[in-house]
Tab-separated table of C-alpha atoms in Angstrom:
chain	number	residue	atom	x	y	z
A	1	UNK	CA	-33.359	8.355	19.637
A	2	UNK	CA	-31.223	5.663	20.603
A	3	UNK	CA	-28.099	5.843	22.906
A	4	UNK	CA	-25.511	5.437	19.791
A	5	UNK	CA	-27.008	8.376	17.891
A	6	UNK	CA	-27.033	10.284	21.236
A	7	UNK	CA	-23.269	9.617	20.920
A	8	UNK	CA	-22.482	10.386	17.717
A	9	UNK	CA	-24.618	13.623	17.695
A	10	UNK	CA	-23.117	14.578	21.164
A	11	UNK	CA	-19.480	13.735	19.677
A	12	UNK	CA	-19.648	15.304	16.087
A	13	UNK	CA	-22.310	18.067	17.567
A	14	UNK	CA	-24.757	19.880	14.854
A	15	UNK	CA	-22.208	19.073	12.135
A	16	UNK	CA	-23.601	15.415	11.997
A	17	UNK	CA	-26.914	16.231	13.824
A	18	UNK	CA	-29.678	15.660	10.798
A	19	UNK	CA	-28.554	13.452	8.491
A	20	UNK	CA	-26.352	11.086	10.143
A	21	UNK	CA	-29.595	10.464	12.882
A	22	UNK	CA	-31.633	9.917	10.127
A	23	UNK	CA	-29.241	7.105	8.892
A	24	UNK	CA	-28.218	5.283	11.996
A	25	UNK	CA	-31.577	5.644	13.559
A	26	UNK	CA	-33.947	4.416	11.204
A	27	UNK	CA	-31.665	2.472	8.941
A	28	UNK	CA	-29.234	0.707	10.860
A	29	UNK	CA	-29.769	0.203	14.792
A	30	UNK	CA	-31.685	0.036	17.232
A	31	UNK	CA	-30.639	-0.169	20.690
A	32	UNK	CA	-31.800	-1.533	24.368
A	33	UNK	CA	-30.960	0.351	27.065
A	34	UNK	CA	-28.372	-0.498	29.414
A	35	UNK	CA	-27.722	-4.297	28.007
A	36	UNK	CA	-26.890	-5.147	25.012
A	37	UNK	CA	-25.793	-2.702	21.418
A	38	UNK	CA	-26.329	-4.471	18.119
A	39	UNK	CA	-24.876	-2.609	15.007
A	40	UNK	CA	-25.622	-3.680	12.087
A	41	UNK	CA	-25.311	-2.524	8.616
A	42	UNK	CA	-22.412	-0.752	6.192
A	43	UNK	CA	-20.738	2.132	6.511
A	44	UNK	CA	-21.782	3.614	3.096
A	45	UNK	CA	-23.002	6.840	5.226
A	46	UNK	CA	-19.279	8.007	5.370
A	47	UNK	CA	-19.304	7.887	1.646
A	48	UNK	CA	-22.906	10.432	1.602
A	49	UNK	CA	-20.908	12.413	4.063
A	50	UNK	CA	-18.011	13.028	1.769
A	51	UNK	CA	-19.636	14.477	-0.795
A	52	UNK	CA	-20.947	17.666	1.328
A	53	UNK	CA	-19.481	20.568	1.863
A	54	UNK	CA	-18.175	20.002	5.119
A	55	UNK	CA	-15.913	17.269	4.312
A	56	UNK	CA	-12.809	18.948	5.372
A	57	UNK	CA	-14.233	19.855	8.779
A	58	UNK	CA	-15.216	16.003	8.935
A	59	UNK	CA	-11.986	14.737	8.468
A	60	UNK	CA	-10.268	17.496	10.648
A	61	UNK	CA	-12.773	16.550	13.859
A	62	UNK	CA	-11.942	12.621	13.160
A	63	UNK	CA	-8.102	13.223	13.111
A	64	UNK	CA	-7.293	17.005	14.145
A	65	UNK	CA	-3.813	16.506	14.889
A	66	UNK	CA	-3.261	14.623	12.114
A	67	UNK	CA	-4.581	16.277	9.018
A	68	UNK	CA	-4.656	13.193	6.745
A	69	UNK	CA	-7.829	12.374	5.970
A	70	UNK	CA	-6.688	12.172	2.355
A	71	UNK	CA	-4.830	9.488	3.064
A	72	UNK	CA	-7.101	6.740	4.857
A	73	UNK	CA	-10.034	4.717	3.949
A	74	UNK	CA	-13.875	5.937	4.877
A	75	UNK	CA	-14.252	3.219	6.816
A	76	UNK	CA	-11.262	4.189	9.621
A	77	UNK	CA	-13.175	7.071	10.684
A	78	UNK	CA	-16.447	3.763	11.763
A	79	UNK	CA	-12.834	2.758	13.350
A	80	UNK	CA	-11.965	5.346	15.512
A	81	UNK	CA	-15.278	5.959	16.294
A	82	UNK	CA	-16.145	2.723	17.200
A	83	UNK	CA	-13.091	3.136	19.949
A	84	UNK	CA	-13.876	5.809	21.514
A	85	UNK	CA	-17.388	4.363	21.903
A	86	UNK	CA	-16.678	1.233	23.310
A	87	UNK	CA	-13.734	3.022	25.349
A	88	UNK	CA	-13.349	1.826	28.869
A	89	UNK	CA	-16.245	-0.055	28.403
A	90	UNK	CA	-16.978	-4.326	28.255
A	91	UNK	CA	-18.123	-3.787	24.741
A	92	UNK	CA	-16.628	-5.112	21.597
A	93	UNK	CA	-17.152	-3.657	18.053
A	94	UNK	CA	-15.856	-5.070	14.927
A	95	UNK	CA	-15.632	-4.314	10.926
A	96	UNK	CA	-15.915	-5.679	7.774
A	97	UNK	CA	-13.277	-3.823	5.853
A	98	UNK	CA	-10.926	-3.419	2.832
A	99	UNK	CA	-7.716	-4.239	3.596
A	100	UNK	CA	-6.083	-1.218	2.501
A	101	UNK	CA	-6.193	-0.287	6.759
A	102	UNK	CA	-3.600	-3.265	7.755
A	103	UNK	CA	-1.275	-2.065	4.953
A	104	UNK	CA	0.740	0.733	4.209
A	105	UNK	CA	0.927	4.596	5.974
A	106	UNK	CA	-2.611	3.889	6.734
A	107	UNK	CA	-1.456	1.361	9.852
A	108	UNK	CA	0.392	4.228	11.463
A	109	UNK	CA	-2.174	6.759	10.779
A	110	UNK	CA	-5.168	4.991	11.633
A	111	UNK	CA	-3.966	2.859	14.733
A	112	UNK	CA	-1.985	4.873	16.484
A	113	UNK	CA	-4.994	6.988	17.976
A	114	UNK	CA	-6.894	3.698	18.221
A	115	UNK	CA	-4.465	2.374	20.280
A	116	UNK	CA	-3.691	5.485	22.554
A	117	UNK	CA	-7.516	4.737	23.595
A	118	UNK	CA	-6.368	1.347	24.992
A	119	UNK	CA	-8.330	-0.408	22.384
A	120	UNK	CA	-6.911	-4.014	21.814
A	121	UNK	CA	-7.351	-6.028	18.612
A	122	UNK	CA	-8.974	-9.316	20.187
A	123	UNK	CA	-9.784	-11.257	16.951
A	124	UNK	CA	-8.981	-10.829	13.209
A	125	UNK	CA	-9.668	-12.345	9.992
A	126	UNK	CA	-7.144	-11.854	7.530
A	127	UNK	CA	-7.260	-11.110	3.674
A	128	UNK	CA	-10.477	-12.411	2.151
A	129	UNK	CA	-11.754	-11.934	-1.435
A	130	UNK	CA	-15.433	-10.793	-1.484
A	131	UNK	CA	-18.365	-9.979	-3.621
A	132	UNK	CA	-22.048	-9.294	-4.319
A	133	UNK	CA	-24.799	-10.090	-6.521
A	134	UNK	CA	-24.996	-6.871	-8.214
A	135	UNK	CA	-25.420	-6.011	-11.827
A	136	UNK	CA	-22.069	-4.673	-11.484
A	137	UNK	CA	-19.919	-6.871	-9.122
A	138	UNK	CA	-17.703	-5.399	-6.903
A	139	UNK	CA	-14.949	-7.751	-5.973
A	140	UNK	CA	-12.517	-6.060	-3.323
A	141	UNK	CA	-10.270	-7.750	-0.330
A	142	UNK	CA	-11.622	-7.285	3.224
A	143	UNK	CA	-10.186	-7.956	6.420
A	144	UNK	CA	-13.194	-8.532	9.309
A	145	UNK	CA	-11.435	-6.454	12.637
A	146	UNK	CA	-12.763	-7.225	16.274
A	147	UNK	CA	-11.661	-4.099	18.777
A	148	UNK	CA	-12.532	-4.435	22.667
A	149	UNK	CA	-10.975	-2.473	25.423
A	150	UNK	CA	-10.656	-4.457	28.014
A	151	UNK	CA	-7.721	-6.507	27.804
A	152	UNK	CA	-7.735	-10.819	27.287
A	153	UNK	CA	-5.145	-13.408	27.587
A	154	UNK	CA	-5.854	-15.139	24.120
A	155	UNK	CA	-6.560	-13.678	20.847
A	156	UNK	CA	-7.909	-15.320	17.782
A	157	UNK	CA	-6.559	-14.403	14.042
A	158	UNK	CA	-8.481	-16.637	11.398
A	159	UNK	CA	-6.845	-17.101	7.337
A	160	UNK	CA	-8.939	-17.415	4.494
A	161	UNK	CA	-8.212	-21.026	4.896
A	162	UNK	CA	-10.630	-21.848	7.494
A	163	UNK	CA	-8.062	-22.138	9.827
A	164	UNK	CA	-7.461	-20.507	13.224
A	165	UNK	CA	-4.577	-19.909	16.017
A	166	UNK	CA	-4.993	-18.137	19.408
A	167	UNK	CA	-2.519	-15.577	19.985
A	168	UNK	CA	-1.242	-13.114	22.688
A	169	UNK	CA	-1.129	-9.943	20.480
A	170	UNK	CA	-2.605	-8.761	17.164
A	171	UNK	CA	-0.588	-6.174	15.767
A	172	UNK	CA	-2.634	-4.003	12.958
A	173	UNK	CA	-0.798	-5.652	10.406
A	174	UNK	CA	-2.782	-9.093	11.526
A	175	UNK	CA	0.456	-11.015	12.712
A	176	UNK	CA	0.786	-12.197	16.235
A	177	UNK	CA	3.901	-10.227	18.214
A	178	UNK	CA	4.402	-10.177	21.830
A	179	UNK	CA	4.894	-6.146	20.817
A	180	UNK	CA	2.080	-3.649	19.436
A	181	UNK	CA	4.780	-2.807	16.517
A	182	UNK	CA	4.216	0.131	14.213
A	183	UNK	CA	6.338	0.874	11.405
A	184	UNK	CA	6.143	5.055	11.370
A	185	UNK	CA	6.653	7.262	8.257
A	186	UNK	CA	10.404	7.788	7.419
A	187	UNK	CA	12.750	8.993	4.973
A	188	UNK	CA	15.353	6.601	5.872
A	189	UNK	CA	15.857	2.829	6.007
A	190	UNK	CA	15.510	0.988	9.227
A	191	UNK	CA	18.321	-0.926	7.382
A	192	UNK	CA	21.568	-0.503	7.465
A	193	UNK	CA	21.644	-0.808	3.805
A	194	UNK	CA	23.473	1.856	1.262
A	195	UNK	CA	21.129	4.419	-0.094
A	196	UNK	CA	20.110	4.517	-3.514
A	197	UNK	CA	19.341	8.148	-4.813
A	198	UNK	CA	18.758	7.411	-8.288
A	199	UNK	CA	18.031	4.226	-10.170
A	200	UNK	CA	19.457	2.958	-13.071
A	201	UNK	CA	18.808	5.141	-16.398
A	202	UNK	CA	20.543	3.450	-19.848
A	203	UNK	CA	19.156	6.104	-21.668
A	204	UNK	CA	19.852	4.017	-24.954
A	205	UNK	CA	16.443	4.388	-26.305
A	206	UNK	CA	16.557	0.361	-25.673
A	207	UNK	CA	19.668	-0.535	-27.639
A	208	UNK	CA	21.951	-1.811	-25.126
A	209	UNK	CA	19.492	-4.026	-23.719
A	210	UNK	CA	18.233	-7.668	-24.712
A	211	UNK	CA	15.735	-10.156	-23.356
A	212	UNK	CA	16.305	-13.767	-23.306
A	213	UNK	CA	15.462	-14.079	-26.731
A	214	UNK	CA	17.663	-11.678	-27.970
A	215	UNK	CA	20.353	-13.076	-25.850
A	216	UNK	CA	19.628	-16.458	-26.922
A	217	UNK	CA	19.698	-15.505	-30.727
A	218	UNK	CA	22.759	-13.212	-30.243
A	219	UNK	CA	24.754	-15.805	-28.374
A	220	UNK	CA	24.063	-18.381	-30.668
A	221	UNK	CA	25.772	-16.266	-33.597
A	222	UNK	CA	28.433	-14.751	-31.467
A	223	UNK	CA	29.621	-17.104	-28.808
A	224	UNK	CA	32.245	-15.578	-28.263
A	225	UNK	CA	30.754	-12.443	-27.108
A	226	UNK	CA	29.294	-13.529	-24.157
A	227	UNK	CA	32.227	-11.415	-22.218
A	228	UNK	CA	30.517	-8.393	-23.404
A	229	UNK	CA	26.869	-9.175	-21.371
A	230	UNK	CA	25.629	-8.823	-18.024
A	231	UNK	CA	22.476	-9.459	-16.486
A	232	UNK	CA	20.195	-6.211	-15.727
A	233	UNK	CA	17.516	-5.644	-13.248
A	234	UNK	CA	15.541	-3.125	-12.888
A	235	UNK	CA	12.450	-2.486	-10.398
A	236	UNK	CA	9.882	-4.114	-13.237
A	237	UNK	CA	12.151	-7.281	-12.871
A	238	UNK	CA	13.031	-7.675	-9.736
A	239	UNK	CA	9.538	-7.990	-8.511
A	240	UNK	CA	7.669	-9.932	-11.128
A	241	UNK	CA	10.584	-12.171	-11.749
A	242	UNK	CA	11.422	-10.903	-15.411
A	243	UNK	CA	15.339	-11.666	-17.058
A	244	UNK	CA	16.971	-8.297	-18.970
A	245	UNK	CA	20.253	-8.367	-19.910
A	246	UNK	CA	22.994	-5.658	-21.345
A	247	UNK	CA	25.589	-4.746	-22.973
A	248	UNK	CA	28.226	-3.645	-20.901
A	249	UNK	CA	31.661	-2.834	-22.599
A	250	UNK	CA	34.498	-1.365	-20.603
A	251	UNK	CA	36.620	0.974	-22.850
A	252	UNK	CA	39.743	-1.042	-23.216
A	253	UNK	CA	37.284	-3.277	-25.280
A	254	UNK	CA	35.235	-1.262	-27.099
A	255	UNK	CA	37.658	-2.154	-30.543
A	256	UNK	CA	36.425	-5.313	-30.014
A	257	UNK	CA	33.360	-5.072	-29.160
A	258	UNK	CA	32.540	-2.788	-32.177
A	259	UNK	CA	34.053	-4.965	-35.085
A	260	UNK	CA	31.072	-7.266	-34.625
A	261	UNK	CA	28.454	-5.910	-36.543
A	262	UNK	CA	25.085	-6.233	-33.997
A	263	UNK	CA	27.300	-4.585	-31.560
A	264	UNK	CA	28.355	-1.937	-33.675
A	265	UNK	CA	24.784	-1.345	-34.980
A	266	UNK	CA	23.416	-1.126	-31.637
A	267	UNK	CA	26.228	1.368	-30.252
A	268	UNK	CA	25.323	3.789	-32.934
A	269	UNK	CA	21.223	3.424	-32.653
A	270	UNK	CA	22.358	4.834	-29.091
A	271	UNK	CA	24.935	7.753	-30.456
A	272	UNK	CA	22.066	9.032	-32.628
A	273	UNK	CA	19.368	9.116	-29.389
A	274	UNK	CA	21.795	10.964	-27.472
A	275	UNK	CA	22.778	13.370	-30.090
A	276	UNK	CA	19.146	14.232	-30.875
A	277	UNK	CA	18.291	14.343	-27.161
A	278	UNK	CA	17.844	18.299	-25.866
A	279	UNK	CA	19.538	17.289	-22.639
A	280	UNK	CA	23.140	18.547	-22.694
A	281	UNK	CA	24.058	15.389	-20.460
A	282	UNK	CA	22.695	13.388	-23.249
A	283	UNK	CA	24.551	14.661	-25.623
A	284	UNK	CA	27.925	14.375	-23.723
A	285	UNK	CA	27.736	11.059	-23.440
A	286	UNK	CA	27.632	10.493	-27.500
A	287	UNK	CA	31.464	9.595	-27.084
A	288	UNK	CA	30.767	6.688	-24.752
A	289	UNK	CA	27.462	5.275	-26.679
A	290	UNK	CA	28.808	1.803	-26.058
A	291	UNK	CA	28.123	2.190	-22.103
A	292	UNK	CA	25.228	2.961	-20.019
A	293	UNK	CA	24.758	6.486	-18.755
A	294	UNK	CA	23.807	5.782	-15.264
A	295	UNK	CA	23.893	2.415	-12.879
């Protein structure tokens, strides 16, 4: 048996002790003594694992204080595992993975115990699309993540463009920073930015609200109605770069707003919603149908 299934075995105990041997040692590695560990291979084994009945007690030995197994990748327990082997050590390890790992709570809940081994990041290859020959192809993004533990001066982070740069630090994320920065789970902005509780909610089953189109066609037969519309954004168009507009009519103009007909058609298309809506707060706003309920 070689000296990495010793380790694992010894680590996880009887829990891992048939099958995972099996794997490693006759699939994946073999090992000489005292010089030189070659690992080779994918971490499908992870995915076997899972589907046992002792899942749960997997997880929980991986990341006991944590509990989140749930919530990272199969391949971060190879990871953490691969730290604590190379621990304190002149070895190196390194994974193909997806991406998901440098993004996200996964950063926190993954490298944190990495790092608390005093494992360093010493090269990294960023976003990369890959895939295989099979029948079905499975395209996915991977990252390829060197971890040593002793520390060196210069660190190498390669793009997808061929290109290189030597750095000082490589933060999980794959950026160079003189600082191993985390960004931790919070429920508040590291901004000081005004909080937003609730988005904005028309509820106007649509009728206060035009697209370019319908602006362009409204404004050509009422131009001078333009004083009645305002541009609207929403989450949808603020990140993929789409134009809304709306009505928006103050009270002091809804007279005039209403004696043009689209207007006035729209206004009560939105009375009707409300007043056929089973939500009492629907229904009180019936008397202002010419406004948005909530901005």
């Amino acid at each position: 048996m070689c000296r990495f299934q010793h380790f694992l075995c010894a680590q996880m105990g009887i829990l891992f002790k048939g099958m995972l041997a099996e794997w490693i040692g006759m699939r994946f590695v073999r090992i000489r003594k005292r010089k030189r560990c070659l690992y080779l291979g994918i971490h499908r084994i992870w995915e076997v694992l899972y589907k046992k009945k002792n899942t749960k007690k997997i997880w929980n030995w991986f990341f006991p204080a944590l509990m989140v197994g749930k919530n990272l990748d199969y391949i971060s327990c190879w990871f953490l595992l691969g730290s604590m082997y190379i621990q304190g050590s002149q070895s190196k390890c390194a994974f193909v993975s997806t991406n998901s790992v440098c993004q996200g709570e996964q950063v926190y809940l993954l490298w944190n115990p990495i790092f608390s081994l005093n494992i360093k990041i010493y090269f990294a290859h960023r976003s990369f699309k890959w895939n295989n020959n099979a029948k079905h192809n499975a395209g996915v993004t991977c990252v390829i993540i060197g971890l040593m533990s002793n520390n060196r001066d210069s660190k190498c982070i390669l793009s997808s463009d061929e290109k290189y740069f030597l750095v000082n630090n490589i933060t999980p994320y794959l950026i160079p920073s003189e600082k191993q920065t985390i960004v931790l789970k919070r429920s508040k902005s590291i901004y000081l930015v005004p909080t937003m509780d609730y988005g904005s909610k028309p509820t106007d089953g649509g009728n206060l609200l035009l697209n370019q189109q319908e602006l362009k066609d409204f404004s050509a037969d009422y131009p001078n109605a333009a004083i009645y519309i305002k541009p609207f954004v929403g989450s949808d168009d603020f990140i993929n770069g789409k134009h809304r507009y709306c009505f928006w009519i103050e009270e002091n103009q809804y007279s005039d707003a209403y004696a043009i007909f689209p207007i006035k058609e729209r206004i009560e298309k939105v009375k009707l919603m409300r007043l056929n809506s089973k939500k009492r707060s629907y229904k009180k706003r019936c008397r202002k149908s010419f406004s948005i309920c909530r901005m």
